[in-house]
JSON list of C-alpha atoms in Angstrom, two decimals:
[
{"chain": "A", "resi": 102, "resn": "ARG", "atom": "CA", "xyz": [4.76, 8.91, 20.47]},
{"chain": "A", "resi": 103, "resn": "ILE", "atom": "CA", "xyz": [4.87, 5.66, 18.49]},
{"chain": "A", "resi": 104, "resn": "ARG", "atom": "CA", "xyz": [3.07, 7.30, 15.55]},
{"chain": "A", "resi": 105, "resn": "GLU", "atom": "CA", "xyz": [5.51, 10.21, 15.59]},
{"chain": "A", "resi": 106, "resn": "GLU", "atom": "CA", "xyz": [8.50, 7.83, 15.51]},
{"chain": "A", "resi": 107, "resn": "LEU", "atom": "CA", "xyz": [6.93, 5.90, 12.62]},
{"chain": "A", "resi": 108, "resn": "ASP", "atom": "CA", "xyz": [6.40, 9.22, 10.79]},
{"chain": "A", "resi": 109, "resn": "ARG", "atom": "CA", "xyz": [10.08, 10.09, 11.23]},
{"chain": "A", "resi": 110, "resn": "ILE", "atom": "CA", "xyz": [11.15, 6.71, 9.87]},
{"chain": "A", "resi": 111, "resn": "LEU", "atom": "CA", "xyz": [8.83, 6.90, 6.85]},
{"chain": "A", "resi": 112, "resn": "LEU", "atom": "CA", "xyz": [9.88, 10.46, 5.99]},
{"chain": "A", "resi": 113, "resn": "SER", "atom": "CA", "xyz": [13.62, 9.75, 6.30]},
{"chain": "A", "resi": 114, "resn": "PRO", "atom": "CA", "xyz": [15.78, 8.72, 3.33]},
{"chain": "A", "resi": 115, "resn": "GLY", "atom": "CA", "xyz": [16.49, 5.46, 5.21]},
{"chain": "A", "resi": 116, "resn": "ARG", "atom": "CA", "xyz": [12.81, 4.49, 5.41]},
{"chain": "A", "resi": 117, "resn": "LYS", "atom": "CA", "xyz": [13.39, 1.02, 3.96]},
{"chain": "A", "resi": 118, "resn": "ARG", "atom": "CA", "xyz": [16.07, 0.16, 6.50]},
{"chain": "A", "resi": 119, "resn": "GLY", "atom": "CA", "xyz": [13.97, 1.69, 9.27]},
{"chain": "A", "resi": 120, "resn": "VAL", "atom": "CA", "xyz": [11.03, -0.58, 8.47]},
{"chain": "A", "resi": 121, "resn": "GLU", "atom": "CA", "xyz": [13.35, -3.57, 8.14]},
{"chain": "A", "resi": 122, "resn": "MET", "atom": "CA", "xyz": [14.83, -2.85, 11.58]},
{"chain": "A", "resi": 123, "resn": "LEU", "atom": "CA", "xyz": [11.37, -2.55, 13.15]},
{"chain": "A", "resi": 124, "resn": "VAL", "atom": "CA", "xyz": [10.48, -5.95, 11.68]},
{"chain": "A", "resi": 125, "resn": "GLU", "atom": "CA", "xyz": [13.81, -7.63, 12.52]},
{"chain": "A", "resi": 126, "resn": "THR", "atom": "CA", "xyz": [13.78, -6.46, 16.13]},
{"chain": "A", "resi": 127, "resn": "GLY", "atom": "CA", "xyz": [10.13, -7.41, 16.62]},
{"chain": "A", "resi": 128, "resn": "LEU", "atom": "CA", "xyz": [9.11, -3.83, 17.39]},
{"chain": "A", "resi": 129, "resn": "MET", "atom": "CA", "xyz": [6.76, -3.78, 14.40]},
{"chain": "A", "resi": 130, "resn": "LYS", "atom": "CA", "xyz": [4.50, -6.15, 16.41]},
{"chain": "A", "resi": 131, "resn": "HIS", "atom": "CA", "xyz": [3.70, -3.14, 18.58]},
{"chain": "A", "resi": 132, "resn": "VAL", "atom": "CA", "xyz": [3.25, -0.71, 15.69]},
{"chain": "A", "resi": 133, "resn": "ILE", "atom": "CA", "xyz": [1.70, -2.47, 12.68]},
{"chain": "A", "resi": 134, "resn": "PRO", "atom": "CA", "xyz": [1.68, -6.22, 13.39]},
{"chain": "A", "resi": 135, "resn": "GLU", "atom": "CA", "xyz": [-0.13, -6.83, 10.08]},
{"chain": "A", "resi": 136, "resn": "ILE", "atom": "CA", "xyz": [3.19, -6.18, 8.29]},
{"chain": "A", "resi": 137, "resn": "TYR", "atom": "CA", "xyz": [4.46, -9.60, 9.38]},
{"chain": "A", "resi": 138, "resn": "ASP", "atom": "CA", "xyz": [1.71, -11.27, 7.34]},
{"chain": "A", "resi": 139, "resn": "MET", "atom": "CA", "xyz": [3.25, -9.72, 4.21]},
{"chain": "A", "resi": 140, "resn": "ILE", "atom": "CA", "xyz": [6.43, -11.76, 4.72]},
{"chain": "A", "resi": 141, "resn": "GLY", "atom": "CA", "xyz": [6.21, -14.91, 2.64]},
{"chain": "A", "resi": 142, "resn": "CYS", "atom": "CA", "xyz": [2.95, -13.84, 0.95]},
{"chain": "A", "resi": 143, "resn": "THR", "atom": "CA", "xyz": [3.77, -15.06, -2.56]},
{"chain": "A", "resi": 144, "resn": "GLN", "atom": "CA", "xyz": [2.93, -12.99, -5.62]},
{"chain": "A", "resi": 145, "resn": "PRO", "atom": "CA", "xyz": [2.83, -13.94, -9.31]},
{"chain": "A", "resi": 146, "resn": "PRO", "atom": "CA", "xyz": [6.46, -14.14, -10.47]},
{"chain": "A", "resi": 147, "resn": "GLN", "atom": "CA", "xyz": [5.67, -12.74, -13.94]},
{"chain": "A", "resi": 148, "resn": "TRP", "atom": "CA", "xyz": [4.53, -9.47, -12.31]},
{"chain": "A", "resi": 149, "resn": "HIS", "atom": "CA", "xyz": [6.61, -9.58, -9.13]},
{"chain": "A", "resi": 150, "resn": "PRO", "atom": "CA", "xyz": [9.94, -11.36, -9.71]},
{"chain": "A", "resi": 151, "resn": "GLU", "atom": "CA", "xyz": [11.20, -9.73, -6.49]},
{"chain": "A", "resi": 152, "resn": "GLY", "atom": "CA", "xyz": [9.12, -12.20, -4.50]},
{"chain": "A", "resi": 153, "resn": "ASP", "atom": "CA", "xyz": [6.73, -11.69, -1.64]},
{"chain": "A", "resi": 154, "resn": "VAL", "atom": "CA", "xyz": [4.56, -8.69, -0.73]},
{"chain": "A", "resi": 155, "resn": "TYR", "atom": "CA", "xyz": [6.99, -7.56, 2.00]},
{"chain": "A", "resi": 156, "resn": "THR", "atom": "CA", "xyz": [9.98, -7.46, -0.38]},
{"chain": "A", "resi": 157, "resn": "HIS", "atom": "CA", "xyz": [7.89, -5.60, -2.97]},
{"chain": "A", "resi": 158, "resn": "THR", "atom": "CA", "xyz": [6.87, -3.02, -0.36]},
{"chain": "A", "resi": 159, "resn": "LEU", "atom": "CA", "xyz": [10.46, -2.56, 0.83]},
{"chain": "A", "resi": 160, "resn": "MET", "atom": "CA", "xyz": [11.59, -1.98, -2.76]},
{"chain": "A", "resi": 161, "resn": "MET", "atom": "CA", "xyz": [8.92, 0.69, -3.17]},
{"chain": "A", "resi": 162, "resn": "LEU", "atom": "CA", "xyz": [9.91, 2.37, 0.11]},
{"chain": "A", "resi": 163, "resn": "ASP", "atom": "CA", "xyz": [13.52, 2.38, -1.07]},
{"chain": "A", "resi": 164, "resn": "ALA", "atom": "CA", "xyz": [12.62, 3.97, -4.42]},
{"chain": "A", "resi": 165, "resn": "LEU", "atom": "CA", "xyz": [10.32, 6.55, -2.82]},
{"chain": "A", "resi": 166, "resn": "GLY", "atom": "CA", "xyz": [11.83, 10.02, -3.11]},
{"chain": "A", "resi": 167, "resn": "ARG", "atom": "CA", "xyz": [14.99, 8.73, -4.77]},
{"chain": "A", "resi": 168, "resn": "ASP", "atom": "CA", "xyz": [14.40, 11.12, -7.67]},
{"chain": "A", "resi": 169, "resn": "GLY", "atom": "CA", "xyz": [14.65, 14.06, -5.27]},
{"chain": "A", "resi": 170, "resn": "SER", "atom": "CA", "xyz": [10.93, 14.75, -5.17]},
{"chain": "A", "resi": 171, "resn": "PRO", "atom": "CA", "xyz": [9.44, 15.59, -1.77]},
{"chain": "A", "resi": 172, "resn": "VAL", "atom": "CA", "xyz": [7.78, 12.71, 0.06]},
{"chain": "A", "resi": 173, "resn": "SER", "atom": "CA", "xyz": [4.50, 13.34, 1.84]},
{"chain": "A", "resi": 174, "resn": "LEU", "atom": "CA", "xyz": [3.55, 11.34, 4.91]},
{"chain": "A", "resi": 175, "resn": "LYS", "atom": "CA", "xyz": [0.32, 10.29, 3.18]},
{"chain": "A", "resi": 176, "resn": "LEU", "atom": "CA", "xyz": [2.25, 8.88, 0.22]},
{"chain": "A", "resi": 177, "resn": "ALA", "atom": "CA", "xyz": [4.76, 7.06, 2.46]},
{"chain": "A", "resi": 178, "resn": "LEU", "atom": "CA", "xyz": [1.91, 5.47, 4.43]},
{"chain": "A", "resi": 179, "resn": "GLY", "atom": "CA", "xyz": [0.13, 4.63, 1.17]},
{"chain": "A", "resi": 180, "resn": "VAL", "atom": "CA", "xyz": [3.24, 2.86, -0.09]},
{"chain": "A", "resi": 181, "resn": "LEU", "atom": "CA", "xyz": [3.64, 0.95, 3.16]},
{"chain": "A", "resi": 182, "resn": "LEU", "atom": "CA", "xyz": [0.00, -0.18, 3.24]},
{"chain": "A", "resi": 183, "resn": "HIS", "atom": "CA", "xyz": [-1.01, -0.40, -0.44]},
{"chain": "A", "resi": 184, "resn": "ASP", "atom": "CA", "xyz": [-0.82, -4.22, -0.59]},
{"chain": "A", "resi": 185, "resn": "ILE", "atom": "CA", "xyz": [-1.65, -4.98, 3.06]},
{"chain": "A", "resi": 186, "resn": "GLY", "atom": "CA", "xyz": [-4.91, -6.56, 1.85]},
{"chain": "A", "resi": 187, "resn": "LYS", "atom": "CA", "xyz": [-2.99, -9.29, 0.02]},
{"chain": "A", "resi": 188, "resn": "ALA", "atom": "CA", "xyz": [-1.68, -10.61, 3.31]},
{"chain": "A", "resi": 189, "resn": "VAL", "atom": "CA", "xyz": [-5.04, -10.97, 5.05]},
{"chain": "A", "resi": 190, "resn": "ASP", "atom": "CA", "xyz": [-6.02, -14.41, 6.33]},
{"chain": "A", "resi": 191, "resn": "HIS", "atom": "CA", "xyz": [-8.23, -15.33, 3.39]},
{"chain": "A", "resi": 192, "resn": "GLU", "atom": "CA", "xyz": [-10.07, -17.94, 5.40]},
{"chain": "A", "resi": 193, "resn": "GLN", "atom": "CA", "xyz": [-11.26, -15.40, 7.95]},
{"chain": "A", "resi": 194, "resn": "GLU", "atom": "CA", "xyz": [-14.89, -14.47, 7.97]},
{"chain": "A", "resi": 195, "resn": "GLY", "atom": "CA", "xyz": [-15.56, -11.20, 6.21]},
{"chain": "A", "resi": 196, "resn": "SER", "atom": "CA", "xyz": [-12.53, -11.35, 3.91]},
{"chain": "A", "resi": 197, "resn": "HIS", "atom": "CA", "xyz": [-13.34, -9.95, 0.49]},
{"chain": "A", "resi": 198, "resn": "VAL", "atom": "CA", "xyz": [-10.09, -10.99, -1.17]},
{"chain": "A", "resi": 199, "resn": "ASP", "atom": "CA", "xyz": [-10.38, -13.79, -3.69]},
{"chain": "A", "resi": 200, "resn": "ILE", "atom": "CA", "xyz": [-6.96, -15.39, -3.78]},
{"chain": "A", "resi": 201, "resn": "GLY", "atom": "CA", "xyz": [-6.09, -18.24, -6.04]},
{"chain": "A", "resi": 202, "resn": "ALA", "atom": "CA", "xyz": [-4.92, -19.14, -9.48]},
{"chain": "A", "resi": 203, "resn": "ASN", "atom": "CA", "xyz": [-6.95, -18.39, -12.55]},
{"chain": "A", "resi": 204, "resn": "GLU", "atom": "CA", "xyz": [-7.25, -20.67, -15.60]},
{"chain": "A", "resi": 205, "resn": "THR", "atom": "CA", "xyz": [-3.68, -19.82, -16.64]},
{"chain": "A", "resi": 206, "resn": "GLY", "atom": "CA", "xyz": [-2.32, -20.61, -13.17]},
{"chain": "A", "resi": 207, "resn": "ARG", "atom": "CA", "xyz": [-1.61, -16.95, -12.38]},
{"chain": "A", "resi": 208, "resn": "ILE", "atom": "CA", "xyz": [-1.86, -16.00, -8.71]},
{"chain": "A", "resi": 209, "resn": "ARG", "atom": "CA", "xyz": [-4.34, -13.18, -8.21]},
{"chain": "A", "resi": 210, "resn": "PHE", "atom": "CA", "xyz": [-5.58, -11.12, -5.28]},
{"chain": "A", "resi": 211, "resn": "SER", "atom": "CA", "xyz": [-8.95, -9.86, -6.47]},
{"chain": "A", "resi": 212, "resn": "GLY", "atom": "CA", "xyz": [-10.32, -7.32, -4.01]},
{"chain": "A", "resi": 213, "resn": "HIS", "atom": "CA", "xyz": [-7.07, -6.70, -2.15]},
{"chain": "A", "resi": 214, "resn": "ASP", "atom": "CA", "xyz": [-7.41, -2.96, -2.78]},
{"chain": "A", "resi": 215, "resn": "LYS", "atom": "CA", "xyz": [-10.75, -2.69, -0.98]},
{"chain": "A", "resi": 216, "resn": "GLU", "atom": "CA", "xyz": [-9.69, -5.08, 1.78]},
{"chain": "A", "resi": 217, "resn": "GLY", "atom": "CA", "xyz": [-6.43, -3.14, 2.13]},
{"chain": "A", "resi": 218, "resn": "SER", "atom": "CA", "xyz": [-8.32, 0.13, 2.44]},
{"chain": "A", "resi": 219, "resn": "SER", "atom": "CA", "xyz": [-10.42, -1.30, 5.28]},
{"chain": "A", "resi": 220, "resn": "MET", "atom": "CA", "xyz": [-7.34, -2.67, 7.00]},
{"chain": "A", "resi": 221, "resn": "ALA", "atom": "CA", "xyz": [-5.47, 0.63, 6.54]},
{"chain": "A", "resi": 222, "resn": "ARG", "atom": "CA", "xyz": [-8.36, 2.49, 8.18]},
{"chain": "A", "resi": 223, "resn": "VAL", "atom": "CA", "xyz": [-8.20, 0.20, 11.23]},
{"chain": "A", "resi": 224, "resn": "ILE", "atom": "CA", "xyz": [-4.39, 0.48, 11.42]},
{"chain": "A", "resi": 225, "resn": "LEU", "atom": "CA", "xyz": [-4.27, 4.25, 11.02]},
{"chain": "A", "resi": 226, "resn": "ARG", "atom": "CA", "xyz": [-7.09, 4.83, 13.51]},
{"chain": "A", "resi": 227, "resn": "ARG", "atom": "CA", "xyz": [-5.30, 2.58, 16.00]},
{"chain": "A", "resi": 228, "resn": "LEU", "atom": "CA", "xyz": [-2.22, 4.78, 15.58]},
{"chain": "A", "resi": 229, "resn": "LYS", "atom": "CA", "xyz": [-4.44, 7.86, 16.03]},
{"chain": "A", "resi": 230, "resn": "TYR", "atom": "CA", "xyz": [-3.76, 9.56, 12.70]},
{"chain": "A", "resi": 231, "resn": "SER", "atom": "CA", "xyz": [-5.93, 12.53, 11.78]},
{"chain": "A", "resi": 232, "resn": "ASN", "atom": "CA", "xyz": [-9.06, 12.01, 9.71]},
{"chain": "A", "resi": 233, "resn": "SER", "atom": "CA", "xyz": [-7.44, 13.75, 6.74]},
{"chain": "A", "resi": 234, "resn": "VAL", "atom": "CA", "xyz": [-4.46, 11.36, 6.78]},
{"chain": "A", "resi": 235, "resn": "VAL", "atom": "CA", "xyz": [-6.69, 8.30, 7.26]},
{"chain": "A", "resi": 236, "resn": "ASP", "atom": "CA", "xyz": [-9.04, 9.32, 4.45]},
{"chain": "A", "resi": 237, "resn": "ALA", "atom": "CA", "xyz": [-6.23, 10.17, 2.01]},
{"chain": "A", "resi": 238, "resn": "VAL", "atom": "CA", "xyz": [-4.26, 6.98, 2.63]},
{"chain": "A", "resi": 239, "resn": "CYS", "atom": "CA", "xyz": [-7.33, 4.75, 2.48]},
{"chain": "A", "resi": 240, "resn": "SER", "atom": "CA", "xyz": [-8.38, 6.37, -0.78]},
{"chain": "A", "resi": 241, "resn": "MET", "atom": "CA", "xyz": [-4.91, 5.81, -2.24]},
{"chain": "A", "resi": 242, "resn": "VAL", "atom": "CA", "xyz": [-4.91, 2.17, -1.18]},
{"chain": "A", "resi": 243, "resn": "GLU", "atom": "CA", "xyz": [-8.41, 1.58, -2.55]},
{"chain": "A", "resi": 244, "resn": "ARG", "atom": "CA", "xyz": [-7.72, 3.32, -5.88]},
{"chain": "A", "resi": 245, "resn": "HIS", "atom": "CA", "xyz": [-4.20, 2.04, -6.58]},
{"chain": "A", "resi": 246, "resn": "MET", "atom": "CA", "xyz": [-5.40, -0.68, -8.97]},
{"chain": "A", "resi": 247, "resn": "ARG", "atom": "CA", "xyz": [-7.66, 1.59, -11.03]},
{"chain": "A", "resi": 248, "resn": "PHE", "atom": "CA", "xyz": [-4.77, 2.92, -13.09]},
{"chain": "A", "resi": 249, "resn": "ILE", "atom": "CA", "xyz": [-4.90, -0.31, -15.08]},
{"chain": "A", "resi": 250, "resn": "ASN", "atom": "CA", "xyz": [-8.19, 0.82, -16.62]},
{"chain": "A", "resi": 251, "resn": "VAL", "atom": "CA", "xyz": [-7.27, 4.41, -17.45]},
{"chain": "A", "resi": 252, "resn": "ARG", "atom": "CA", "xyz": [-7.10, 3.82, -21.22]},
{"chain": "A", "resi": 253, "resn": "GLN", "atom": "CA", "xyz": [-10.58, 2.34, -21.25]},
{"chain": "A", "resi": 254, "resn": "MET", "atom": "CA", "xyz": [-12.16, 5.13, -19.15]},
{"chain": "A", "resi": 255, "resn": "ARG", "atom": "CA", "xyz": [-14.51, 7.60, -20.76]},
{"chain": "A", "resi": 256, "resn": "LYS", "atom": "CA", "xyz": [-13.18, 11.15, -20.70]},
{"chain": "A", "resi": 257, "resn": "SER", "atom": "CA", "xyz": [-15.65, 12.21, -18.02]},
{"chain": "A", "resi": 258, "resn": "THR", "atom": "CA", "xyz": [-14.67, 9.26, -15.81]},
{"chain": "A", "resi": 259, "resn": "LEU", "atom": "CA", "xyz": [-11.00, 9.96, -16.38]},
{"chain": "A", "resi": 260, "resn": "ARG", "atom": "CA", "xyz": [-11.48, 13.62, -15.47]},
{"chain": "A", "resi": 261, "resn": "MET", "atom": "CA", "xyz": [-13.21, 12.63, -12.22]},
{"chain": "A", "resi": 262, "resn": "PHE", "atom": "CA", "xyz": [-10.48, 10.08, -11.51]},
{"chain": "A", "resi": 263, "resn": "MET", "atom": "CA", "xyz": [-7.73, 12.64, -12.04]},
{"chain": "A", "resi": 264, "resn": "ASN", "atom": "CA", "xyz": [-9.57, 15.26, -10.02]},
{"chain": "A", "resi": 265, "resn": "ALA", "atom": "CA", "xyz": [-9.09, 13.33, -6.76]},
{"chain": "A", "resi": 266, "resn": "PRO", "atom": "CA", "xyz": [-7.58, 15.50, -4.00]},
{"chain": "A", "resi": 267, "resn": "HIS", "atom": "CA", "xyz": [-4.43, 13.39, -3.72]},
{"chain": "A", "resi": 268, "resn": "PHE", "atom": "CA", "xyz": [-4.08, 12.35, -7.34]},
{"chain": "A", "resi": 269, "resn": "ARG", "atom": "CA", "xyz": [-0.37, 13.29, -7.54]},
{"chain": "A", "resi": 270, "resn": "ASP", "atom": "CA", "xyz": [0.41, 10.98, -4.62]},
{"chain": "A", "resi": 271, "resn": "GLU", "atom": "CA", "xyz": [-1.75, 8.25, -6.18]},
{"chain": "A", "resi": 272, "resn": "LEU", "atom": "CA", "xyz": [0.10, 8.62, -9.46]},
{"chain": "A", "resi": 273, "resn": "GLU", "atom": "CA", "xyz": [3.46, 8.34, -7.69]},
{"chain": "A", "resi": 274, "resn": "LEU", "atom": "CA", "xyz": [2.24, 5.29, -5.78]},
{"chain": "A", "resi": 275, "resn": "HIS", "atom": "CA", "xyz": [1.24, 3.71, -9.09]},
{"chain": "A", "resi": 276, "resn": "ARG", "atom": "CA", "xyz": [4.61, 4.56, -10.66]},
{"chain": "A", "resi": 277, "resn": "LEU", "atom": "CA", "xyz": [6.46, 2.96, -7.75]},
{"chain": "A", "resi": 278, "resn": "ASP", "atom": "CA", "xyz": [4.16, -0.06, -7.80]},
{"chain": "A", "resi": 279, "resn": "CYS", "atom": "CA", "xyz": [4.99, -0.63, -11.47]}
]
């Protein structure tokens, strides 16, 4: 029942406000408590002037489907969870996210895509999503940073990359992320 209500929220035009209300009322603790870790998780201001990971995700949810294109559940879940790996407790054992500032002082979250995919799998399984939804969303989350390297990919690699079963949703996720 909880999963079905979350689906309705994410597929509605008011998805941003729906997620905000779940967080503000504390109900999100019973759905996806990991979302709260996104609040206050600072990002590099030169790439994310909007602020923390939570605000960035809300902006993407708000822009999703605004152009009139249909919104799939897999894409909506991908948008919601694409940066969940940035908010992981980086001190915890088993974390593969290297957070810190590089030589220029830029904040980076190396490995957040893979960590996010693992976290998304746990979250979606907990909510009892089908294997096809879990696999598609986790693939989107894990691959969302690969678009940066498209121009350097060999043609054969690019063809394989674009031949992914949910490439259109991945492309839209990337567009929204930008």
